Tab-separated table of C-alpha atoms in Angstrom:
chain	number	residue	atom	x	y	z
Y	1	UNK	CA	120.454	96.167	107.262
Y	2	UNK	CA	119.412	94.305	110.017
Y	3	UNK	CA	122.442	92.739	112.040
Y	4	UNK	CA	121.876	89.444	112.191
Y	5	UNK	CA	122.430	89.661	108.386
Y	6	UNK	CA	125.057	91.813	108.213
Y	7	UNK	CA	126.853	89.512	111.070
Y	8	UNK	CA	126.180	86.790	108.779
Y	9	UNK	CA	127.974	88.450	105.454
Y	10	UNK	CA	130.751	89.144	107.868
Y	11	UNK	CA	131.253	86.038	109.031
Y	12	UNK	CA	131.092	84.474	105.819
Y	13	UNK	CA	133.612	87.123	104.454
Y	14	UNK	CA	136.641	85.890	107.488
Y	15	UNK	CA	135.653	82.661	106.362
Y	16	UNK	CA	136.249	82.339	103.170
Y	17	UNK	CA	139.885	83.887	103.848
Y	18	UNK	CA	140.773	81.012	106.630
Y	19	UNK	CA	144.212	79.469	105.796
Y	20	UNK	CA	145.129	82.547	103.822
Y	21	UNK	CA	147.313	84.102	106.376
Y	22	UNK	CA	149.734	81.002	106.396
Y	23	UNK	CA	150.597	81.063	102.388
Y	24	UNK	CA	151.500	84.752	102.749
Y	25	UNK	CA	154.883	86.129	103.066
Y	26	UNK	CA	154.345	89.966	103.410
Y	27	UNK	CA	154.302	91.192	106.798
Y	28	UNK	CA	151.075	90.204	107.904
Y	29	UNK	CA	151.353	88.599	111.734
Y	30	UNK	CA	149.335	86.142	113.327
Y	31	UNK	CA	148.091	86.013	116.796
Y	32	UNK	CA	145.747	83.313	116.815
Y	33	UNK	CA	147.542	79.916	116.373
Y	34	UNK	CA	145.300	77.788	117.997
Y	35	UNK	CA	142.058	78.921	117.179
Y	36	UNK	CA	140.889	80.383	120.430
Y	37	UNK	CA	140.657	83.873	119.076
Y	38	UNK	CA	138.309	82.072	116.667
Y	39	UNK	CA	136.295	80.617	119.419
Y	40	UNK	CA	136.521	84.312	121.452
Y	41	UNK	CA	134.760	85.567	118.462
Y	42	UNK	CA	132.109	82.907	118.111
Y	43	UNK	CA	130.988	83.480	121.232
Y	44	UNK	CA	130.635	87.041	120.943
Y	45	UNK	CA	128.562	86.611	118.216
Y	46	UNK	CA	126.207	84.281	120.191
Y	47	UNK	CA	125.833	86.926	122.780
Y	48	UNK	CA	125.232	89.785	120.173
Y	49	UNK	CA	122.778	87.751	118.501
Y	50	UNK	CA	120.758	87.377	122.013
Y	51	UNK	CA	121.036	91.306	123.200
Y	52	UNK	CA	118.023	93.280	121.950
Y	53	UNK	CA	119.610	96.390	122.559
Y	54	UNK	CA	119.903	98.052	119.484
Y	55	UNK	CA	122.917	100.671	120.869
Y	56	UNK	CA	124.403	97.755	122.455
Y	57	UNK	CA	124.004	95.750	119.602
Y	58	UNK	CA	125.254	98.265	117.406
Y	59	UNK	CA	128.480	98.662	119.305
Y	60	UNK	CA	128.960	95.036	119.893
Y	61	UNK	CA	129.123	94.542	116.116
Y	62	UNK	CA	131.462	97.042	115.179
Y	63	UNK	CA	134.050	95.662	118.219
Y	64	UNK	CA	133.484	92.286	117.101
Y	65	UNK	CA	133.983	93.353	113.501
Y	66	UNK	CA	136.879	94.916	114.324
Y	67	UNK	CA	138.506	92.174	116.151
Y	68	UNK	CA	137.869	89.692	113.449
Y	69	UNK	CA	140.110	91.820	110.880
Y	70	UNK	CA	142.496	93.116	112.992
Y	71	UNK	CA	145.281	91.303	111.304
Y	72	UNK	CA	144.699	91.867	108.128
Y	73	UNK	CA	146.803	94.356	105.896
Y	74	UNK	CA	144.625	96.776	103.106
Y	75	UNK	CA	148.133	97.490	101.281
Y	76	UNK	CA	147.652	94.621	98.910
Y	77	UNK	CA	143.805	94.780	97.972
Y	78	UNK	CA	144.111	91.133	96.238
Y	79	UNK	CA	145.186	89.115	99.136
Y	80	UNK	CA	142.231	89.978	101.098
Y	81	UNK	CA	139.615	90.192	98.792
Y	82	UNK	CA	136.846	91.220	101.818
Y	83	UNK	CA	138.883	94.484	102.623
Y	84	UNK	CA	138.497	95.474	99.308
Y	85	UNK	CA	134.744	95.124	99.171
Y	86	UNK	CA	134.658	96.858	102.202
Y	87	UNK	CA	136.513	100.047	101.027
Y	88	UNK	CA	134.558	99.639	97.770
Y	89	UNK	CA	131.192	99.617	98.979
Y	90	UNK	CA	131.606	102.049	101.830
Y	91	UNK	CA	132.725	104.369	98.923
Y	92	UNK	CA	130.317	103.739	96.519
Y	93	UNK	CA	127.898	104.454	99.365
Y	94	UNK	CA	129.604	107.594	100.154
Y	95	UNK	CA	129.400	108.716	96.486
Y	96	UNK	CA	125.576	107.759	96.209
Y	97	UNK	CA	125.400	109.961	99.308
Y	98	UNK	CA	127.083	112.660	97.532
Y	99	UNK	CA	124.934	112.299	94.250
Y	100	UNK	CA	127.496	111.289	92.373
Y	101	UNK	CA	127.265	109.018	89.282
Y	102	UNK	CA	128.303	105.594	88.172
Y	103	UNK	CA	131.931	107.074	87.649
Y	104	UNK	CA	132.887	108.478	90.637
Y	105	UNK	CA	135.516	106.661	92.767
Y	106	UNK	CA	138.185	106.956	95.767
Y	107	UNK	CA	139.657	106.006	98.013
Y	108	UNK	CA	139.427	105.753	102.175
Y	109	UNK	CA	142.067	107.451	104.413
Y	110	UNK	CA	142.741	107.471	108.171
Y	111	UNK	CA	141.058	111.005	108.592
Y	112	UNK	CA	140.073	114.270	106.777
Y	113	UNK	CA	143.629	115.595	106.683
Y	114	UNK	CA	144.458	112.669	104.846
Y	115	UNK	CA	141.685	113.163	102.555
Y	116	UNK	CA	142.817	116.708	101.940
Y	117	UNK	CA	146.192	115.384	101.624
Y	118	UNK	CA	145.442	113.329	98.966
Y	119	UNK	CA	143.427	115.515	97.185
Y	120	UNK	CA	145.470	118.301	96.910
Y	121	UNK	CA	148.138	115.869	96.267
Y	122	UNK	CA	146.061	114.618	92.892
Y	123	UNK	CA	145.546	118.364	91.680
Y	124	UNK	CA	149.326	119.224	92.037
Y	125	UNK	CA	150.132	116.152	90.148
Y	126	UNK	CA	147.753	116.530	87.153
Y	127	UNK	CA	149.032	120.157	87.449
Y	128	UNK	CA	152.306	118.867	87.100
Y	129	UNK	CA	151.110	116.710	83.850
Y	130	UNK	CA	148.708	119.072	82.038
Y	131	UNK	CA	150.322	122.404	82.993
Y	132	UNK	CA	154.059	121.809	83.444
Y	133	UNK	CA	154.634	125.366	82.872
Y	134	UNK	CA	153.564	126.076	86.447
Y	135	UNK	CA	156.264	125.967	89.102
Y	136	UNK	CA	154.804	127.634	91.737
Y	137	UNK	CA	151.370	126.328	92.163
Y	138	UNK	CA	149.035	127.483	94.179
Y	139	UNK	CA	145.159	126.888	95.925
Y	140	UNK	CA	143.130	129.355	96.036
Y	141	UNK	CA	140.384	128.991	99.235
Y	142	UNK	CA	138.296	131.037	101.807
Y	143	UNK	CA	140.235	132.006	105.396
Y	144	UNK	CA	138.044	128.932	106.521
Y	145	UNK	CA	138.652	126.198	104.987
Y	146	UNK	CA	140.736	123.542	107.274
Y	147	UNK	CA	144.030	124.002	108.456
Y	148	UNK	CA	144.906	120.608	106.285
Y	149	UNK	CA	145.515	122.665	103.501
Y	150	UNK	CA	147.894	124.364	104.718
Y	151	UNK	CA	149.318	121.129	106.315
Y	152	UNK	CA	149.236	119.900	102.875
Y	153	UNK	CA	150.781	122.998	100.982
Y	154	UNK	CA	153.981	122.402	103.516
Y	155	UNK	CA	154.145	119.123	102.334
Y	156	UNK	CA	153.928	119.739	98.845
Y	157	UNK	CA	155.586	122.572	98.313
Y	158	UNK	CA	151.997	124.915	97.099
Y	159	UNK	CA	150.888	128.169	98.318
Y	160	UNK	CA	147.325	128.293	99.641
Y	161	UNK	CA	145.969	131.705	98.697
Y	162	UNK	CA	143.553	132.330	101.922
Y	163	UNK	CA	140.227	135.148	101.200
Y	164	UNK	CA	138.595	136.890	103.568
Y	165	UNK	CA	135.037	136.031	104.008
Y	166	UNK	CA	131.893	137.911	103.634
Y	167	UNK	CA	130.663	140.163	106.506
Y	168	UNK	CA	128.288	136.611	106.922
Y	169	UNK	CA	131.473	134.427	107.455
Y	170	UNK	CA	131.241	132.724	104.349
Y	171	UNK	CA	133.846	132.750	100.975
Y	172	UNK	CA	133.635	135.872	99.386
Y	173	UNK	CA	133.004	134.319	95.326
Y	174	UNK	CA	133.977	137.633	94.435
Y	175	UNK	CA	137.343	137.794	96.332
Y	176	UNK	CA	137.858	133.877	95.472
Y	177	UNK	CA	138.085	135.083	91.755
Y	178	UNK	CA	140.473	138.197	91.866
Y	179	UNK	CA	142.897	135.546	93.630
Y	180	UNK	CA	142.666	133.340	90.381
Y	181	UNK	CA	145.826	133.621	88.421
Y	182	UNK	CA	147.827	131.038	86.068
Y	183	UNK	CA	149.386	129.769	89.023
Y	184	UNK	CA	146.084	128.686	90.251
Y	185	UNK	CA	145.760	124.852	89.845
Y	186	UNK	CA	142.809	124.393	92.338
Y	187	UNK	CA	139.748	126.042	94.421
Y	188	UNK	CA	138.219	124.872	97.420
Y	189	UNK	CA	135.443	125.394	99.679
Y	190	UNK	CA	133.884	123.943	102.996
Y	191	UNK	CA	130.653	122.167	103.331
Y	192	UNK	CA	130.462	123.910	106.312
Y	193	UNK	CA	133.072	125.210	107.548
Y	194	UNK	CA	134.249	124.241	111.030
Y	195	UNK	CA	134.642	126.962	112.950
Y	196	UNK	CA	131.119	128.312	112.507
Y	197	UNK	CA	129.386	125.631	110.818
Y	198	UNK	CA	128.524	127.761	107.679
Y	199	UNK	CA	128.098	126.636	104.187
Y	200	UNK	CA	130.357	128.401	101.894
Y	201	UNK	CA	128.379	129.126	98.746
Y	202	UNK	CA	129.156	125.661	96.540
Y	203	UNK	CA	126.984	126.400	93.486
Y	204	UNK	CA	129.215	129.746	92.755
Y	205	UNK	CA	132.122	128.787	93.402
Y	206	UNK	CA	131.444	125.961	91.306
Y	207	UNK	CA	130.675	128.141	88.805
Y	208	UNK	CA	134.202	129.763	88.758
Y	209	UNK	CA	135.425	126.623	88.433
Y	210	UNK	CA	134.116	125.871	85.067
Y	211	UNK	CA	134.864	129.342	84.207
Y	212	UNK	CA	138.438	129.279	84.602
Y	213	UNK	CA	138.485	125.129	83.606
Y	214	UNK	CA	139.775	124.522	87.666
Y	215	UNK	CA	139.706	121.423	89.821
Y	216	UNK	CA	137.420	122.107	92.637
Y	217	UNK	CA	137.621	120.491	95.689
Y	218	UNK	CA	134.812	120.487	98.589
Y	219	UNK	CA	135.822	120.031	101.746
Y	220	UNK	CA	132.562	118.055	103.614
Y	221	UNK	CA	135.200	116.268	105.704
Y	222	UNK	CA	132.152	117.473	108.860
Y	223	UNK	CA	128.807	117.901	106.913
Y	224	UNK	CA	129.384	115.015	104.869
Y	225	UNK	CA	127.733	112.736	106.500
Y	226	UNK	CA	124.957	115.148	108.062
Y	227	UNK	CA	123.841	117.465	105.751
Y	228	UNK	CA	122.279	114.743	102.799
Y	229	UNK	CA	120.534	113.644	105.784
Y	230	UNK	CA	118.851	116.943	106.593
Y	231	UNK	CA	118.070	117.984	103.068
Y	232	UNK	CA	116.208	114.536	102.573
Y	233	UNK	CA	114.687	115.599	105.962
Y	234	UNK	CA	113.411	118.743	104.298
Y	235	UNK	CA	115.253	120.998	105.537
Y	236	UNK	CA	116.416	123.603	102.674
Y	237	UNK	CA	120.593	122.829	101.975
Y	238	UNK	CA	121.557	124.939	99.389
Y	239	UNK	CA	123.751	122.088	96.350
Y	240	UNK	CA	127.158	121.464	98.093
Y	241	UNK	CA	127.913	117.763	96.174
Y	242	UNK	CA	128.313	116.519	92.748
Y	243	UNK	CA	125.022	117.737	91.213
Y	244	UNK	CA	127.023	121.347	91.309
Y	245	UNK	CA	128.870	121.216	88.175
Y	246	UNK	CA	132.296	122.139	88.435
Y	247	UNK	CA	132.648	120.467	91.891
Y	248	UNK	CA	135.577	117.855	90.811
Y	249	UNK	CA	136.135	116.021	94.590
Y	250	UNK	CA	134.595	116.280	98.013
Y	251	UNK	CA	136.079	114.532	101.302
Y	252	UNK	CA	134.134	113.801	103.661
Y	253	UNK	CA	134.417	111.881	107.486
Y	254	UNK	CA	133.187	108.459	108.218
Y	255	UNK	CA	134.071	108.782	111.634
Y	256	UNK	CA	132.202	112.144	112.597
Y	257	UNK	CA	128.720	111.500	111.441
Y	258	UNK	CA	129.082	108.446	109.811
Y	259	UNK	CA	129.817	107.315	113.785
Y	260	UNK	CA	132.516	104.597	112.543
Y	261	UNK	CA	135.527	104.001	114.706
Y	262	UNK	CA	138.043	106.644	114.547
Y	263	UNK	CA	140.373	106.511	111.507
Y	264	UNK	CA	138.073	106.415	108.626
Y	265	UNK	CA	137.107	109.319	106.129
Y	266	UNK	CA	137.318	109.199	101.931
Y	267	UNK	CA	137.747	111.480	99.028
Y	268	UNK	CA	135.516	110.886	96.193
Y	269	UNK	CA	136.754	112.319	92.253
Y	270	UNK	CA	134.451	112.810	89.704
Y	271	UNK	CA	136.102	110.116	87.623
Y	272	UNK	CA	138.932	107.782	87.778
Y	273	UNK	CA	141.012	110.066	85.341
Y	274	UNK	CA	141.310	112.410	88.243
Y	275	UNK	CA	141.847	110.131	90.882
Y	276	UNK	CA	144.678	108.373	89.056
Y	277	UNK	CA	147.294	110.962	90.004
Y	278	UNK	CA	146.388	110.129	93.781
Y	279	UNK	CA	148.193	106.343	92.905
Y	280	UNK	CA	151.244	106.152	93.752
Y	281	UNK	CA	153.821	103.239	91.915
Y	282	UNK	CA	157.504	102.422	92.011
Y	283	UNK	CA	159.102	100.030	90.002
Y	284	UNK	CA	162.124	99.916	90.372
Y	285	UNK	CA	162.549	98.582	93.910
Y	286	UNK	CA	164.661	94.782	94.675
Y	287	UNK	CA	161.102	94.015	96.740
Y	288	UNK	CA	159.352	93.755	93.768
Y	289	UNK	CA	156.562	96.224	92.059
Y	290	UNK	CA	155.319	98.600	94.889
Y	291	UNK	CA	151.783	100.824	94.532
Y	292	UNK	CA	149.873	102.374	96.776
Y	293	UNK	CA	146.633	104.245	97.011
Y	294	UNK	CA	147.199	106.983	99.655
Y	295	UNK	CA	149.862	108.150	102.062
Y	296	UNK	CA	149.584	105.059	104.193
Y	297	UNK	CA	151.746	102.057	102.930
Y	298	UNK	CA	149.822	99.187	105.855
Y	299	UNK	CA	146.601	99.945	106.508
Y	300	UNK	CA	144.416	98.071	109.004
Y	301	UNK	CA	141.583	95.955	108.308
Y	302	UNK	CA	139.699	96.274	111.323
Y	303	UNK	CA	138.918	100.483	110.282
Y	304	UNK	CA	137.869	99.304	107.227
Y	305	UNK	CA	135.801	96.343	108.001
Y	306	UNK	CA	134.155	98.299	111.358
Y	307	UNK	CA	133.262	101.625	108.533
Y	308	UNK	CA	131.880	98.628	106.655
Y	309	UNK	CA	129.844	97.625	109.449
Y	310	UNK	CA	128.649	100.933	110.831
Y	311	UNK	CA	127.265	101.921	107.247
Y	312	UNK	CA	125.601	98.376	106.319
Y	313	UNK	CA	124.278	98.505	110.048
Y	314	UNK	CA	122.777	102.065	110.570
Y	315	UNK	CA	121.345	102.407	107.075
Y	316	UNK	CA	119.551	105.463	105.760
Y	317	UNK	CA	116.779	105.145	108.443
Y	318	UNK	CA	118.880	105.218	111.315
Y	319	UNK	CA	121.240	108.378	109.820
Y	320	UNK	CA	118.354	110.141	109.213
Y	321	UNK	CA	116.349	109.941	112.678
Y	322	UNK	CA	120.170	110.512	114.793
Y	323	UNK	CA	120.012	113.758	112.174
Y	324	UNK	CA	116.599	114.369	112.961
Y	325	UNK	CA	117.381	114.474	117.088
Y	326	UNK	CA	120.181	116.233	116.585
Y	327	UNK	CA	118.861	118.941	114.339
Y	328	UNK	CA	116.075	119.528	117.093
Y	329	UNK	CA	118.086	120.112	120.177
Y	330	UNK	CA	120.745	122.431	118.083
Y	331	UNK	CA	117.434	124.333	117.268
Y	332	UNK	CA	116.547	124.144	120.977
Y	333	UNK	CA	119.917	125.359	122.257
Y	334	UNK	CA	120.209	128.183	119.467
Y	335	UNK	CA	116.425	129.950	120.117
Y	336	UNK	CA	117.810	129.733	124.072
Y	337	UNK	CA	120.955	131.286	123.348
Y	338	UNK	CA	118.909	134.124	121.667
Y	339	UNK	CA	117.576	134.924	124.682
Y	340	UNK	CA	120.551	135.610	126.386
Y	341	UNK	CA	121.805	138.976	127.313
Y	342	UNK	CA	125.091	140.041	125.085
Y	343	UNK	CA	125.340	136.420	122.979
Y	344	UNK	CA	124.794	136.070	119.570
Y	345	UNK	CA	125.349	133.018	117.137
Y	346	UNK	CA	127.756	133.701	114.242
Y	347	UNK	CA	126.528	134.295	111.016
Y	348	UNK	CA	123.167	131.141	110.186
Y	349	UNK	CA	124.665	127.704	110.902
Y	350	UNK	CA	123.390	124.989	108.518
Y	351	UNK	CA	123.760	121.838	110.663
Y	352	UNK	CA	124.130	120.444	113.617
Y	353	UNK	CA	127.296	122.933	114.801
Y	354	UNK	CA	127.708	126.548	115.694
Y	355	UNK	CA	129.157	129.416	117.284
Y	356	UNK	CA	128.380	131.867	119.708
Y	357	UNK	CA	130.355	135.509	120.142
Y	358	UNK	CA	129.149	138.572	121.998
Y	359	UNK	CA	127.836	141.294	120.891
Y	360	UNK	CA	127.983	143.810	123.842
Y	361	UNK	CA	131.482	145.665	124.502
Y	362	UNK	CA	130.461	144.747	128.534
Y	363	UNK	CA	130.738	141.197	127.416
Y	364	UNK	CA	134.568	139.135	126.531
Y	365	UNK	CA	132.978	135.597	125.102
Y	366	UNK	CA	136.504	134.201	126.219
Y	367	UNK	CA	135.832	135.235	129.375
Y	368	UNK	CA	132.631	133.162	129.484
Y	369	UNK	CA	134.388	130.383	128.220
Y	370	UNK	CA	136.387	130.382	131.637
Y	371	UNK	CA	133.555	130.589	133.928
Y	372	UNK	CA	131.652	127.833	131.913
Y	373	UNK	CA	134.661	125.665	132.741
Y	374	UNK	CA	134.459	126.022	136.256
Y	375	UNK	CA	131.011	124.636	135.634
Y	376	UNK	CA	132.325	121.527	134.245
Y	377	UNK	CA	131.914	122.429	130.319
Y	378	UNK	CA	134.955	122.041	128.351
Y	379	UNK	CA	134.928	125.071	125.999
Y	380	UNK	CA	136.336	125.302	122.342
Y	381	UNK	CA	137.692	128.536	121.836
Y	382	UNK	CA	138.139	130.240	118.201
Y	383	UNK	CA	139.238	133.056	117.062
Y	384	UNK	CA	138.827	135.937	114.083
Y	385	UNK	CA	136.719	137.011	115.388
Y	386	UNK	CA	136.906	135.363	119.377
Y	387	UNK	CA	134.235	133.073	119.717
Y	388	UNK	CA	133.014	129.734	120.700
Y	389	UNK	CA	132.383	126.426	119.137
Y	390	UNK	CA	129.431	124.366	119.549
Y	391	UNK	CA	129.608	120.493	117.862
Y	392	UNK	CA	126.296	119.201	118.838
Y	393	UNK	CA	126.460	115.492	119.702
Y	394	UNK	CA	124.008	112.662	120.483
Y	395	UNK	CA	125.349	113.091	124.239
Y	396	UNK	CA	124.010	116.563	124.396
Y	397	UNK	CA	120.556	115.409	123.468
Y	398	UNK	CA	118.555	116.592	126.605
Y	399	UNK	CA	120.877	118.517	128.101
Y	400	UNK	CA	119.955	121.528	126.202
Y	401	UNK	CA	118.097	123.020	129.485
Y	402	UNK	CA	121.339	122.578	131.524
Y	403	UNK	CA	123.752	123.770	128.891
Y	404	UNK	CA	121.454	127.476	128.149
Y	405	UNK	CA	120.988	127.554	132.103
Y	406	UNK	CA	124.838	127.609	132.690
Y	407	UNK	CA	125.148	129.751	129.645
Y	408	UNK	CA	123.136	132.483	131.412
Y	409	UNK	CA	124.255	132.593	134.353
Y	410	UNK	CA	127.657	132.632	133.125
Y	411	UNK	CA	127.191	135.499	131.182
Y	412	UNK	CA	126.155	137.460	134.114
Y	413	UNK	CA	129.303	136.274	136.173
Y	414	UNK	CA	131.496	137.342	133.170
Y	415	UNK	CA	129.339	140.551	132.514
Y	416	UNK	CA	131.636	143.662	132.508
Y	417	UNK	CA	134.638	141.214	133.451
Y	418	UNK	CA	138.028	141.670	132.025
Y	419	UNK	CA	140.282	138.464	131.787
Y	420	UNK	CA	143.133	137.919	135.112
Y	421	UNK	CA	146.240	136.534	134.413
Y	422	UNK	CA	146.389	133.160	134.554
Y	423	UNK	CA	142.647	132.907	132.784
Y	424	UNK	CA	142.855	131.227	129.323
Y	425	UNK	CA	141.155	134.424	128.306
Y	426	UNK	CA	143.947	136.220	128.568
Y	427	UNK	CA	146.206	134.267	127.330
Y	428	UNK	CA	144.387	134.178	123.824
Y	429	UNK	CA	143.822	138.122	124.421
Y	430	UNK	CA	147.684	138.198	124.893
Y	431	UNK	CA	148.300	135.992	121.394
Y	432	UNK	CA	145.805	138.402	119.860
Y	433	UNK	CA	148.241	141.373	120.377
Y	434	UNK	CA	150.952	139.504	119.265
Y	435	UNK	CA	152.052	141.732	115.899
Y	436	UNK	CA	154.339	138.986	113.913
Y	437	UNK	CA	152.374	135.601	113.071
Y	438	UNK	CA	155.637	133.678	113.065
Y	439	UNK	CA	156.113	134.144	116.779
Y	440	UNK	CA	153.149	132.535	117.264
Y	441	UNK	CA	153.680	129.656	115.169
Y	442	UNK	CA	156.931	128.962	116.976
Y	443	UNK	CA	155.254	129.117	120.341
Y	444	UNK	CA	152.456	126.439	118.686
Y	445	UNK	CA	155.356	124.348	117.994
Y	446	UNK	CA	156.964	124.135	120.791
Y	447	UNK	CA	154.584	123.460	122.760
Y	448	UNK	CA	153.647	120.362	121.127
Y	449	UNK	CA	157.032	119.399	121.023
Y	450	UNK	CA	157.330	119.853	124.670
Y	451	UNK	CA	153.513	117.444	124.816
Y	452	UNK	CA	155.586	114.563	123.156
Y	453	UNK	CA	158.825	114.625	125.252
């Protein structure tokens, strides 16, 4: 949609809520009480209507966008009635996205571990409802998926039941089954997976879904946002949304490649009798009737009306040539890295994200990670097998020569190399030995704790 128009429905949205703030009594604060925010934000919007700039003007909208709603408070989706169209319609876009039909709602979060969250959250509770006799409930998903599940297990008191993946680092469907018991309340799968940007196989794990009559949740929290793109591009992406039956929910990230501010992702359901049990109510309270749609009780306006923004603004054209670009220079960098003595990518990425491990004994790919950071890289280091991650970006667009250049030659500094103390090489080589996982979870622990004193 072209901005001046979308600028236009924005505006028109902030003003038809003027005055509302002052009849409201629920903790909603002003900061503008002589109108010269209002007059800040006017003139912005003079300014962005005479840039040409389409980056610039892109940006320019979305800060201005968020400004405008900064105040304003999601909890209670009737006293702003333009926060609700914004969740509304950037969901129902999502869902069209995701080939999902006329039923499918959801809700947006602050992030795809609130997405999980919430899903897994929904599944335990319609467990809870329509299977009481389980107590110990438990998700079955590949070794993969996203730590979130595991984040959200500990928080609601599930067991995720992890499967090793196939020797082409995908979920093993057959292994995914023998873990399905009657404790099972819920599968799930990535679309891709993080670490190596791999695309479990949807369609049959879908397919054990119906089987055993199983929620099935897809986690697109990264691909979301890419990989409809790239299929309409013509590019051959094997079903991974709602036209796989048996897939029940799918999350996926506004604010990866949907390129909206920070804090936005949603989880679509199939149908609101699913997404029910993600509501949360309490009635009971002196403050009056409470609900809720996710974890967050306040949540801001200006995420909601900048995801807005970002979606209306960008439109299927410009999603699909940033996909395009980006598509062509992970191509670029993966036929260089092929050329390269002792790397190999893991497994056949399906996006715009990869990994690289080696494949030479003469050859530690942690090592490499070291000397590419006295290049200037920063270097995302996996492991299971040790490797590195690649999350291709519209900054790395024409810097593939540089990035395969350092590659090489850093491959030949690290050639026949063991790690030195001190390296973070060996320090993940020392981890590695480490027998008893709970050690290591403690050390993980405290050394966040340690970050935040």
């Amino acid at each position: 949609m072209p901005y001046e128009e979308v600028m236009k429905e924005l505006k028109d949205l902030k003003e038809s809520e003027a005055g509302v703030s002052s009849k409201i009594f629920a903790y909603k604060y002003m900061l503008d009480p002589d109108g010269r925010m209002q007059k800040l934000q006017e003139d912005a919007i003079m300014m962005f209507a005479e840039q040409h700039d389409i980056s610039r003007n892109h940006q320019q909208l979305v800060e201005i966008s968020q400004s405008m709603f900064m105040n304003e408070n999601a909890l209670n989706p009737v006293a702003f009635p333009s926060l609700r169209k914004f969740e509304l319609e950037c969901l129902s876009m999502t869902a069209s996205m995701l080939n999902a039909d006329n039923k499918a709602c959801g809700s947006l979060t602050s992030g795809g571990t609130e997405s999980v969250l919430m899903a897994v959250k929904t599944y335990r509770d319609m467990a809870r409802k329509y299977k009481p006799h389980i107590t110990k409930p438990e998700v079955v998903a590949p070794i993969s998926i996203h730590p979130a599940f595991e984040k959200a297990a500990g928080y609601f008191n599930l067991t995720i039941v992890h499967t090793d993946l196939t020797g082409s680092y995908v979920a093993d469907v057959d292994k995914m089954e023998k873990a399905i018991n009657s404790n099972t309340i819920l599968i799930a799968a990535s679309a891709p997976s993080y670490p190596h940007g791999l695309l479990d196989p949807i369609e049959s794990i879908a397919e054990l879904a119906v089987k055993y009559n199983l929620p099935f949740h897809v986690d697109a929290c990264y691909g979301g946002f890419m990989l409809p793109w790239l299929e309409k591009l013509g590019m051959n992406i094997p079903c991974f949304d709602f036209r796989c039956k048996g897939v029940t929910s799918i999350s996926a990230d506004l604010h990866k490649f949907g390129y909206t501010p920070k804090g936005a992702s949603a989880v679509i359901y199939k149908n609101e009798d699913i997404r029910k049990h993600q509501l949360f109510s309490y009635t009971a309270w002196p403050g009056g009737l409470f609900g809720s749609t996710s974890m967050a009780g306040t949540r801001s306006g200006s995420t909601m009306a900048a995801a807005w923004v970002t979606l209306k603004h960008l439109g299927q054209d410009g999603y699909m040539k940033t996909a395009k670009k980006l598509q062509e220079t992970t191509q670029l960098l993966i036929e260089g890295v092929a050329n390269i003595q002792g790397l190999e990518v893991v497994g056949k990425p399906i996006m715009n994200c990869f990994a690289l491990q080696s494949n030479s004994n003469k050859l530690k790919i942690l090592v490499v990670a070291d000397e590419m950071e006295k290049k200037g890289w920063r270097m995302e280091r996996q492991q299971l097998p040790d490797s590195l991650h690649f999350s291709i970006l519209p900054q790395h667009i024409g810097q593939e020569s540089k990035l395969i250049s350092d590659l090489e030659v850093a491959c030949k500094e690290s050639w026949g190399k063991t790690a030195k103390p001190g390296d973070v090489a060996a320090m993940y080589g020392m981890i590695g030995k480490i027998p008893d996982q709970a050690i290591i979870d403690e050390f993980v622990t405290e050394y966040f704790s340690k970050v935040y004193i």
